[in-house]
XYZ file of C-alpha atoms in Angstrom:
172
model
C -22.113 51.982 -30.554
C -21.646 48.215 -30.481
C -24.564 46.167 -31.668
C -25.093 42.419 -31.318
C -26.639 42.606 -34.801
C -23.256 43.050 -36.456
C -24.650 43.557 -39.950
C -26.810 46.492 -38.796
C -23.701 48.600 -38.068
C -23.520 50.982 -41.060
C -19.870 50.615 -42.157
C -20.097 46.833 -41.722
C -23.372 46.660 -43.630
C -21.818 48.656 -46.484
C -18.725 46.438 -46.644
C -20.710 43.183 -46.525
C -23.142 44.387 -49.192
C -20.263 45.389 -51.455
C -18.378 42.114 -50.971
C -21.527 39.996 -51.303
C -22.336 41.613 -54.650
C -18.736 41.193 -55.797
C -19.078 37.404 -55.716
C -22.137 35.719 -57.169
C -21.405 32.209 -55.855
C -22.872 30.371 -52.856
C -22.518 32.162 -49.476
C -22.987 30.562 -46.060
C -23.272 31.977 -42.554
C -22.660 29.549 -39.663
C -23.518 32.184 -36.992
C -26.292 34.179 -38.682
C -27.978 35.746 -35.654
C -31.060 36.072 -37.850
C -29.271 37.890 -40.680
C -30.383 36.775 -44.134
C -27.424 38.008 -46.168
C -26.026 34.552 -46.991
C -27.755 31.976 -49.195
C -27.631 29.358 -46.426
C -27.882 30.429 -42.786
C -27.407 28.730 -39.440
C -27.836 29.778 -35.845
C -27.604 27.697 -32.692
C -30.592 29.476 -31.141
C -33.829 27.752 -32.258
C -35.761 30.995 -31.715
C -33.747 32.774 -34.406
C -34.979 32.304 -37.933
C -32.363 30.499 -40.028
C -32.146 27.587 -42.457
C -30.416 25.399 -39.857
C -30.190 25.256 -36.065
C -26.891 23.486 -35.440
C -23.489 24.015 -33.888
C -21.393 25.879 -36.446
C -18.927 23.030 -36.896
C -21.724 20.541 -37.623
C -23.294 23.001 -40.060
C -20.051 23.467 -42.007
C -19.332 19.729 -42.086
C -22.445 19.302 -44.294
C -20.713 20.968 -47.230
C -18.466 19.174 -49.698
C -14.795 20.017 -50.219
C -14.458 23.252 -52.237
C -18.262 23.609 -52.501
C -18.448 27.236 -51.376
C -17.529 29.428 -54.341
C -18.999 32.697 -53.037
C -17.994 33.043 -49.450
C -18.491 32.662 -45.743
C -19.646 35.233 -43.216
C -17.679 34.322 -40.077
C -19.141 36.208 -37.109
C -18.708 33.857 -34.135
C -18.787 34.806 -30.470
C -15.610 36.863 -29.994
C -14.581 35.540 -26.583
C -15.160 32.656 -24.159
C -17.419 34.991 -22.154
C -19.596 35.581 -25.226
C -19.743 31.834 -25.895
C -20.971 31.298 -22.352
C -23.607 34.015 -22.734
C -24.896 32.473 -25.987
C -24.965 28.946 -24.580
C -26.621 30.082 -21.331
C -29.301 31.979 -23.255
C -30.473 28.774 -24.934
C -29.940 26.399 -22.025
C -26.718 24.729 -23.177
C -23.794 24.064 -20.867
C -20.403 25.489 -21.685
C -17.420 23.217 -21.328
C -13.673 23.392 -21.623
C -14.095 22.332 -25.264
C -16.397 25.248 -26.109
C -14.186 27.899 -24.501
C -10.734 26.854 -25.755
C -9.011 28.231 -28.847
C -9.838 25.000 -30.693
C -13.481 26.162 -30.680
C -12.505 28.710 -33.340
C -9.663 26.829 -35.057
C -11.812 23.753 -35.778
C -14.410 25.961 -37.460
C -11.683 27.763 -39.424
C -10.338 24.388 -40.612
C -13.794 23.516 -41.938
C -14.077 26.882 -43.666
C -10.753 26.180 -45.372
C -11.998 22.770 -46.500
C -15.292 23.951 -47.990
C -14.040 27.122 -49.730
C -12.977 26.857 -53.339
C -10.237 28.948 -54.869
C -11.413 32.551 -55.125
C -14.037 32.290 -52.363
C -14.155 35.167 -49.884
C -14.388 34.971 -46.102
C -15.469 38.013 -44.137
C -14.420 37.566 -40.499
C -15.532 39.665 -37.543
C -13.880 39.947 -34.148
C -11.541 41.825 -31.865
C -8.463 40.944 -33.941
C -7.501 40.751 -37.606
C -6.507 37.068 -37.582
C -9.296 36.023 -39.938
C -8.999 32.510 -41.342
C -5.306 32.950 -42.004
C -2.506 32.597 -44.493
C -1.610 29.117 -43.237
C -5.086 27.978 -44.299
C -4.650 29.403 -47.793
C -6.271 32.825 -47.440
C -4.862 36.241 -48.276
C -6.110 39.420 -46.622
C -7.468 41.865 -49.160
C -9.158 44.360 -46.892
C -9.470 45.275 -43.199
C -12.110 47.539 -41.682
C -11.696 48.929 -38.169
C -14.985 49.936 -36.558
C -14.487 51.942 -33.341
C -17.466 51.947 -30.979
C -16.281 54.684 -28.636
C -15.664 54.796 -24.941
C -14.395 51.597 -23.379
C -16.052 49.362 -25.989
C -13.823 47.055 -27.992
C -13.455 47.939 -31.661
C -14.752 45.449 -34.212
C -12.255 44.355 -36.845
C -13.566 43.061 -40.140
C -11.136 41.059 -42.238
C -11.861 40.258 -45.879
C -9.794 37.355 -47.200
C -9.750 35.437 -50.458
C -8.935 31.737 -50.796
C -5.913 31.374 -53.049
C -5.143 28.408 -55.272
C -2.635 26.096 -53.585
C -2.742 23.005 -55.784
C -2.150 22.740 -59.534
C -5.695 21.449 -60.056
C -7.037 24.696 -58.590
C -5.195 26.696 -61.261
C -7.115 24.794 -63.966
C -4.058 23.046 -65.406
C -5.120 19.487 -64.558
């Protein structure tokens, strides 16, 4: 069955644990939902225990270029309806800005900026788009988690940041 605590779903928990142990660098989670898997956590809801209580974009903007050498857990609201539910639950107003596609693409741009070559991003949603090849990531693994009945499946995409500049290859 679906679960708002994404990391409590057994196949997802197994995958995240495996990937987290695969990379020993710094991991961040801009939408933690109270999960403590990453080294640095953030959640917009002040009632959820996390290191930061900020909008995800503001949280990610704190990090330097190429600072994240472990990875990012990217489990945002999957749809404009979910964004509205989250915002309503903590007394924030939704706007056109928070329900357009740029809501996700701006965050993905920041993830690209902060991830160093070799960093991993584990994305969750109803599609396998992840962060994307155009942002310098290559899909290494996809997990499809069916929830039965008329529930949407959860797709988990594991991508690695590839070197795109000579300096990232260690030649300069």
